[in-house]
PDB file of C-alpha atoms in Angstrom:
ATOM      1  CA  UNK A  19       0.000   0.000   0.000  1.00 46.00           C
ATOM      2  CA  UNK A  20       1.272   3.526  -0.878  1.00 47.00           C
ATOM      3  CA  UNK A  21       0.300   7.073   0.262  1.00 48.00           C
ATOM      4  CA  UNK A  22       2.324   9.662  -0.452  1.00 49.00           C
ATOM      5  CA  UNK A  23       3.332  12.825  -2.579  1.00 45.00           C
ATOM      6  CA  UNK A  24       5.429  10.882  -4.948  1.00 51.00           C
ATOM      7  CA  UNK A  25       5.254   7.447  -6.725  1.00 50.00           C
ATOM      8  CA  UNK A  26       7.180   4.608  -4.520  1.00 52.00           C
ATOM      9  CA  UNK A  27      10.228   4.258  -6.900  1.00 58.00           C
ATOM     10  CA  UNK A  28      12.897   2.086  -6.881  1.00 67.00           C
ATOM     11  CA  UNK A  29      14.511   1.986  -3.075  1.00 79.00           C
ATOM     12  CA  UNK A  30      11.343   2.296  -1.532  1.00 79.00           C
ATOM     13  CA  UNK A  31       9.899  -0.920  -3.203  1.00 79.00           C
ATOM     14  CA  UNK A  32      13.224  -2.633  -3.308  1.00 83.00           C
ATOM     15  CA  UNK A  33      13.093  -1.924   0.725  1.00 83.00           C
ATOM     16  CA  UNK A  34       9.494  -3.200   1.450  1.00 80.00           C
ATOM     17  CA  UNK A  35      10.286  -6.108  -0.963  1.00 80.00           C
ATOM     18  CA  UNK A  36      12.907  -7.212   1.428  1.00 83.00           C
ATOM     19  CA  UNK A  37      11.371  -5.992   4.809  1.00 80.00           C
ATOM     20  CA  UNK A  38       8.082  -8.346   3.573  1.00 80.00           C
ATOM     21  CA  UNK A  39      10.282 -11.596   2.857  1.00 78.00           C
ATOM     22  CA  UNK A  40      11.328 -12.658   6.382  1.00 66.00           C
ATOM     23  CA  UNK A  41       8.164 -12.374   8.448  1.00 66.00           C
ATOM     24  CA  UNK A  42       4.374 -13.175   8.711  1.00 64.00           C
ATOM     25  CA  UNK A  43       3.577  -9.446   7.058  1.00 64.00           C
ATOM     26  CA  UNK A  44       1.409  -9.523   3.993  1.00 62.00           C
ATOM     27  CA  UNK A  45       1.562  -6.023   3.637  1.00 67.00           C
ATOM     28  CA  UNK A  46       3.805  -2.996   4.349  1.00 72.00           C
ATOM     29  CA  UNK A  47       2.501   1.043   3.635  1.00 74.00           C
ATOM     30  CA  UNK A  48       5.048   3.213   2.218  1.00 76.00           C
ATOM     31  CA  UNK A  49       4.652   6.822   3.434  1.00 78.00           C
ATOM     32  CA  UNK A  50       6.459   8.264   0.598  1.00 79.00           C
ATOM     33  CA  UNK A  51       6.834  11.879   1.268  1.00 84.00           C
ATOM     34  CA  UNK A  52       9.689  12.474  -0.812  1.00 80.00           C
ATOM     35  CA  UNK A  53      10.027  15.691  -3.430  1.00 82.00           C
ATOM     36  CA  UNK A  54      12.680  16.342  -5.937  1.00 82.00           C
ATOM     37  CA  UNK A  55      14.798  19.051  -6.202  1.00 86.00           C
ATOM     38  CA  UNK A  56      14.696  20.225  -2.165  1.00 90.00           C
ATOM     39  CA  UNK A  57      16.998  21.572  -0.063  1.00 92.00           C
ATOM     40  CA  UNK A  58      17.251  20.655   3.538  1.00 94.00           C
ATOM     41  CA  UNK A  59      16.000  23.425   4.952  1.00 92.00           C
ATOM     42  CA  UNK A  60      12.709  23.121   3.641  1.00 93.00           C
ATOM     43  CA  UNK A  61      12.594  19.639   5.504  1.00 94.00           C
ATOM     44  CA  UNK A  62      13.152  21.327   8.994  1.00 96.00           C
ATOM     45  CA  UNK A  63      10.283  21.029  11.761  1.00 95.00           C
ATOM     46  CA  UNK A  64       8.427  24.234  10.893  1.00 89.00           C
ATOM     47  CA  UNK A  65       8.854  23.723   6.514  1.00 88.00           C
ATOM     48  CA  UNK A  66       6.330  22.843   4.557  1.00 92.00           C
ATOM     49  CA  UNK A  67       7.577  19.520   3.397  1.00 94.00           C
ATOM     50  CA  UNK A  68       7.609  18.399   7.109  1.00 94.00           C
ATOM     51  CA  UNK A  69       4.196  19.567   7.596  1.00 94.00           C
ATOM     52  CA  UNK A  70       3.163  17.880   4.639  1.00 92.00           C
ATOM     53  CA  UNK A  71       5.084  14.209   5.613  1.00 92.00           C
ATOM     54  CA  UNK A  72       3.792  14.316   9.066  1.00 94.00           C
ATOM     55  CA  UNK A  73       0.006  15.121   7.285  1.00 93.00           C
ATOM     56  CA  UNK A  74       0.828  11.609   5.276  1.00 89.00           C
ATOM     57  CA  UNK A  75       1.483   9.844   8.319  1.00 91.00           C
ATOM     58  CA  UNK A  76      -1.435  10.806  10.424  1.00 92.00           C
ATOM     59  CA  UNK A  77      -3.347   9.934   7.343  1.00 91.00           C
ATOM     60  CA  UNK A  78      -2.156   6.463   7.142  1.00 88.00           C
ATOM     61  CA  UNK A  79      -2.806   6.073  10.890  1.00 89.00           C
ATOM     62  CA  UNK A  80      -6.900   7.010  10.747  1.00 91.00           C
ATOM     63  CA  UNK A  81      -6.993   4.731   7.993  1.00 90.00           C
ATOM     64  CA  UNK A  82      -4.769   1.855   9.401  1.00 88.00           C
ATOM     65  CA  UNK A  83      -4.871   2.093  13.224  1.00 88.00           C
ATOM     66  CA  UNK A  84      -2.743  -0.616  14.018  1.00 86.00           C
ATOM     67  CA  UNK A  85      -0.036   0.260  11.325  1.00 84.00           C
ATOM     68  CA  UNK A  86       3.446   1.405  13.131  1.00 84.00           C
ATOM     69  CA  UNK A  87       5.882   3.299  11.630  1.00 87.00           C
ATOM     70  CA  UNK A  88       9.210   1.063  11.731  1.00 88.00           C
ATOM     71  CA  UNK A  89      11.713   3.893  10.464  1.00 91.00           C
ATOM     72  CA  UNK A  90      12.540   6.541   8.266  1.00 93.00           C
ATOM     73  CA  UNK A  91      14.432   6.044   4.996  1.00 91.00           C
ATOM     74  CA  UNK A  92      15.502   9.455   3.889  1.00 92.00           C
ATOM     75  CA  UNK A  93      17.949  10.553   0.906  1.00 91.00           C
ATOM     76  CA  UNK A  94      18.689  14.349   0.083  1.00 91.00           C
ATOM     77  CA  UNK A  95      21.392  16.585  -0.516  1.00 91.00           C
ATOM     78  CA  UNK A  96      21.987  17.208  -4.103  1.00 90.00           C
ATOM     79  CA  UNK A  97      20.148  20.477  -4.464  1.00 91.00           C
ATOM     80  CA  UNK A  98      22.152  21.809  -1.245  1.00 93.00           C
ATOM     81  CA  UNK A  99      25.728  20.933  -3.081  1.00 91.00           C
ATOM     82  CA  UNK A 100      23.888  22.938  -6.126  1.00 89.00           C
ATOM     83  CA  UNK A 101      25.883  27.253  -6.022  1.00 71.00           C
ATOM     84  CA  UNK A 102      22.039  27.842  -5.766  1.00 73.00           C
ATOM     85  CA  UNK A 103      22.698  26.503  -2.356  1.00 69.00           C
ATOM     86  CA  UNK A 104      25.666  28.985  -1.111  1.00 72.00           C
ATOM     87  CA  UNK A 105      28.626  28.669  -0.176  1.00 75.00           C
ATOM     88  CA  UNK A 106      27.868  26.459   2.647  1.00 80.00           C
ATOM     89  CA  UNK A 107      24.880  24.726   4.127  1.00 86.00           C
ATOM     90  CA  UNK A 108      24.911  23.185   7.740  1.00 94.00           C
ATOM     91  CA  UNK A 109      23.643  20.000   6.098  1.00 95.00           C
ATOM     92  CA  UNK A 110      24.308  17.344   9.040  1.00 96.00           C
ATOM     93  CA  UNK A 111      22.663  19.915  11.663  1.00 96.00           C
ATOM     94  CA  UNK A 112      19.617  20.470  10.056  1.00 96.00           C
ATOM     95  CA  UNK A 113      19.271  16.852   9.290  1.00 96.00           C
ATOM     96  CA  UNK A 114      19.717  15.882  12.775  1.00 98.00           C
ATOM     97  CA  UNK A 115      16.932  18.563  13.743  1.00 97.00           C
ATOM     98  CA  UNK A 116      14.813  17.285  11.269  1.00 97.00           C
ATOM     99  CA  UNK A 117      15.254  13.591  12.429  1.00 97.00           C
ATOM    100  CA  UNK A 118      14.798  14.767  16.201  1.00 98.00           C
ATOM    101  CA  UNK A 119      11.472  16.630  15.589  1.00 97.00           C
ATOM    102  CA  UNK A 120      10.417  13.573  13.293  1.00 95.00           C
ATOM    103  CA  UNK A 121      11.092  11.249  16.074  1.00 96.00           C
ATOM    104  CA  UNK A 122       9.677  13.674  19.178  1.00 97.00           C
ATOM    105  CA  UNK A 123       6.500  14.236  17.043  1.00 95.00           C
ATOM    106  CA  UNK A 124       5.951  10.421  16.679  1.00 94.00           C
ATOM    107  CA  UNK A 125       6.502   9.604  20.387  1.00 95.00           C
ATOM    108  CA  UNK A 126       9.423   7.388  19.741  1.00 95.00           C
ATOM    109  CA  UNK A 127      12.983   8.328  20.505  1.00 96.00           C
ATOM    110  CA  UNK A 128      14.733   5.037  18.960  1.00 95.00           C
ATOM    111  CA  UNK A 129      12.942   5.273  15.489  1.00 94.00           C
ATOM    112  CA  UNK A 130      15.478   3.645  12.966  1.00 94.00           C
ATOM    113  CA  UNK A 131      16.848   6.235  10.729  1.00 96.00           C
ATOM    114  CA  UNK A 132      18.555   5.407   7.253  1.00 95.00           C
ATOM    115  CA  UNK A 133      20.016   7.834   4.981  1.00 96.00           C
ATOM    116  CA  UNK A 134      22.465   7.784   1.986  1.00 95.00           C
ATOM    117  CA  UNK A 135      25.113   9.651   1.247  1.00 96.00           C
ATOM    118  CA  UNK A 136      25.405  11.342  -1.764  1.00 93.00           C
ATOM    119  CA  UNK A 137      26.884   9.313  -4.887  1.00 91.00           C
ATOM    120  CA  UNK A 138      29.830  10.089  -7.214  1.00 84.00           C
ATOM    121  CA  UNK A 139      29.681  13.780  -8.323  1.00 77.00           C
ATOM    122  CA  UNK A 140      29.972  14.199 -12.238  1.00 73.00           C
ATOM    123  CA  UNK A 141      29.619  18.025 -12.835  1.00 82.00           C
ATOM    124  CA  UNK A 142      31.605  19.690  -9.878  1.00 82.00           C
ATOM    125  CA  UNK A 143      30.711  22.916 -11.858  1.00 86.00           C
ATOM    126  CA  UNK A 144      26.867  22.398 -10.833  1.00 87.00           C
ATOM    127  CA  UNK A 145      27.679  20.918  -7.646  1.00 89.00           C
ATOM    128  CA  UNK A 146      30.424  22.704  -6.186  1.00 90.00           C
ATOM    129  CA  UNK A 147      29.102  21.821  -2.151  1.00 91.00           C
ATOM    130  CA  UNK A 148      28.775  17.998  -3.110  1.00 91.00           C
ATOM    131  CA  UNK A 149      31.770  17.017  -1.228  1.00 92.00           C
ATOM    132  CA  UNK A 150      31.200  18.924   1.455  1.00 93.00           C
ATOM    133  CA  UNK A 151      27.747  18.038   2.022  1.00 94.00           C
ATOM    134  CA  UNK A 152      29.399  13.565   1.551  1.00 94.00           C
ATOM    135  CA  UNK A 153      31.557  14.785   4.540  1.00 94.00           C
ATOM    136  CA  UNK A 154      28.890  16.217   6.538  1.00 94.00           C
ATOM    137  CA  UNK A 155      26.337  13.546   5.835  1.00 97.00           C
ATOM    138  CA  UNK A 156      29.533  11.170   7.255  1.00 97.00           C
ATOM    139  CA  UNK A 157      29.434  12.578   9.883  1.00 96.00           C
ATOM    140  CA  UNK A 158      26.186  12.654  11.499  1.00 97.00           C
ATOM    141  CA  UNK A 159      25.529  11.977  14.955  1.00 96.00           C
ATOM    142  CA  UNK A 160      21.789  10.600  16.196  1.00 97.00           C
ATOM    143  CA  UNK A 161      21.337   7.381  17.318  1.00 97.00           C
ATOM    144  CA  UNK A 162      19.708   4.550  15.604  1.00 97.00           C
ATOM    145  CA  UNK A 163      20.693   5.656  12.346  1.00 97.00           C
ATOM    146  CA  UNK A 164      22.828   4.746   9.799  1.00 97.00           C
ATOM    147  CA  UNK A 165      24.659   5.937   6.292  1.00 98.00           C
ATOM    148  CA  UNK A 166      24.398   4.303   3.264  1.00 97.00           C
ATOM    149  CA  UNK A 167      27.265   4.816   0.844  1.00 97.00           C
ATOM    150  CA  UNK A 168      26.350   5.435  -3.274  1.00 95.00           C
ATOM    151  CA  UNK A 169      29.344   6.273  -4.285  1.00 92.00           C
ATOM    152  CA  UNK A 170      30.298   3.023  -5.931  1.00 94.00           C
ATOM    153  CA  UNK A 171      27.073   2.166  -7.149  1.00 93.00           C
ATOM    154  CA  UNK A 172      27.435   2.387 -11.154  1.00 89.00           C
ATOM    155  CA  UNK A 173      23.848   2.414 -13.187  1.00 87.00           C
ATOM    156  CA  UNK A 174      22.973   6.488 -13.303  1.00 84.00           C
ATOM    157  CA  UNK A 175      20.318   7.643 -15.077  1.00 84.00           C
ATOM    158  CA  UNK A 176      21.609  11.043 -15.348  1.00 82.00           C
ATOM    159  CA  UNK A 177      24.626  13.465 -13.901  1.00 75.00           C
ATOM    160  CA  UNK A 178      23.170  12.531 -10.615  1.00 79.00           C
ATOM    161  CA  UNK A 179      20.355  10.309 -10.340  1.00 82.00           C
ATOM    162  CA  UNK A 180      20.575   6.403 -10.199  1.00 88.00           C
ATOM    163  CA  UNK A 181      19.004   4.469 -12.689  1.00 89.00           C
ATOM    164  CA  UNK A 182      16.349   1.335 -11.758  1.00 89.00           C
ATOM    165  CA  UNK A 183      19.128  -1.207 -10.945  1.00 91.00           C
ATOM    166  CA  UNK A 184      21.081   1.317  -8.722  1.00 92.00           C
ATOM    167  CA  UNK A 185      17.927   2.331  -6.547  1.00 91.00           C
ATOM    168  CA  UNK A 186      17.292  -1.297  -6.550  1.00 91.00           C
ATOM    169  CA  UNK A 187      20.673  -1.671  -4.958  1.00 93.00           C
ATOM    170  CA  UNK A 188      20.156   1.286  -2.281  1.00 93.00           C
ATOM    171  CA  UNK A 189      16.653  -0.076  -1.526  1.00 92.00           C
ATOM    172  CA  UNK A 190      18.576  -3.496  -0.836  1.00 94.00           C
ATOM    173  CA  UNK A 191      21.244  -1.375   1.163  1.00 96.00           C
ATOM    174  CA  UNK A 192      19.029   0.692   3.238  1.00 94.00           C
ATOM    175  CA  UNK A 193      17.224  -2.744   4.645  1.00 93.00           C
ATOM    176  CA  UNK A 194      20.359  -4.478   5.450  1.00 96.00           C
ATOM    177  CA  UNK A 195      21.278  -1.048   7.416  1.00 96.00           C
ATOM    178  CA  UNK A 196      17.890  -1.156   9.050  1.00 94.00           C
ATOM    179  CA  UNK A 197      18.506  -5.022  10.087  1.00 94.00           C
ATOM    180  CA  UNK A 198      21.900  -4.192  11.386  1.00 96.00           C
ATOM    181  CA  UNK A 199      19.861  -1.117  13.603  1.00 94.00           C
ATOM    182  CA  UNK A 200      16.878  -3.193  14.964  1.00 91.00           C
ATOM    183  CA  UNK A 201      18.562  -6.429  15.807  1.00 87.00           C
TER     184      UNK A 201
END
């Protein structure tokens, strides 16, 4: 089942596929609240985009009371390495805000938290802040998360999207990282 602003692509399904196979489940909802082209910032407690992905959640909730949300699979960055961005963006702070508000706002402290680091970059002239956003997004602290690396994944679609096989891949990545948080 999927609710959400965007159409469950690639990691999403690749993640459920895999969350499904090794218990009783026969069904798994995808919140999908993702939007392309967005900086951090507008994912922060008092944006839009958070108002929007907590308005998806409660949704799913009235509709499926005994649903529980198992974790947050999140992947952003490239529009803040963009010179739209500036010359710096506090990337790994406003994440961890964003993850903390996520978390206090659904009652649950120890929520599993994935995220992926930002692939290879192929047009440093577009995306002059890409490698400083891959350090910052190394080095997040907030417990019961974890990084998943891109950078050596190979099928792109474009100068910095993955193609089906690569999000396939991530999707695969992100679950193992969410096995290796809840066990």
């Amino acid at each position: 089942i999927w609710r959400g602003l965007d159409v469950p692509r690639g990691i999403g399904i690749s993640f459920a596929e895999r969350y499904l196979q090794p218990t009783s489940r026969s069904q798994v909802i995808i919140a999908q609240c993702s939007e392309g082209a967005t900086s951090i910032y507008e994912w922060q407690p008092a944006g839009g985009l958070y108002a929007r992905c907590q308005e998806i959640i409660t949704n799913i909730q009235r509709d499926y009371p005994t649903a529980q949300l198992a974790g947050i699979l999140f992947w952003q960055g490239e529009r803040d390495a963009t010179t739209a961005a500036g010359p710096y963006v506090p990337w790994a702070d406003l994440f961890q805000h964003t993850m903390r508000g996520f978390r206090q706002w659904y009652g649950d402290n120890q929520l599993p938290v994935i995220y992926c680091q930002l692939g290879l970059d192929s047009q440093p002239v577009q995306y002059p802040n890409w490698s400083d956003v891959k350090i910052q997004q190394a080095n997040v602290y907030l417990s019961y998360s974890a990084m998943v690396r891109t950078d050596d994944i190979t099928d792109v679609a474009d100068s910095v999207h993955f193609g089906a096989a690569g999000l396939a891949e991530i999707g695969r990545r992100m679950h193992t990282a969410y096995q290796g948080l809840i066990q």
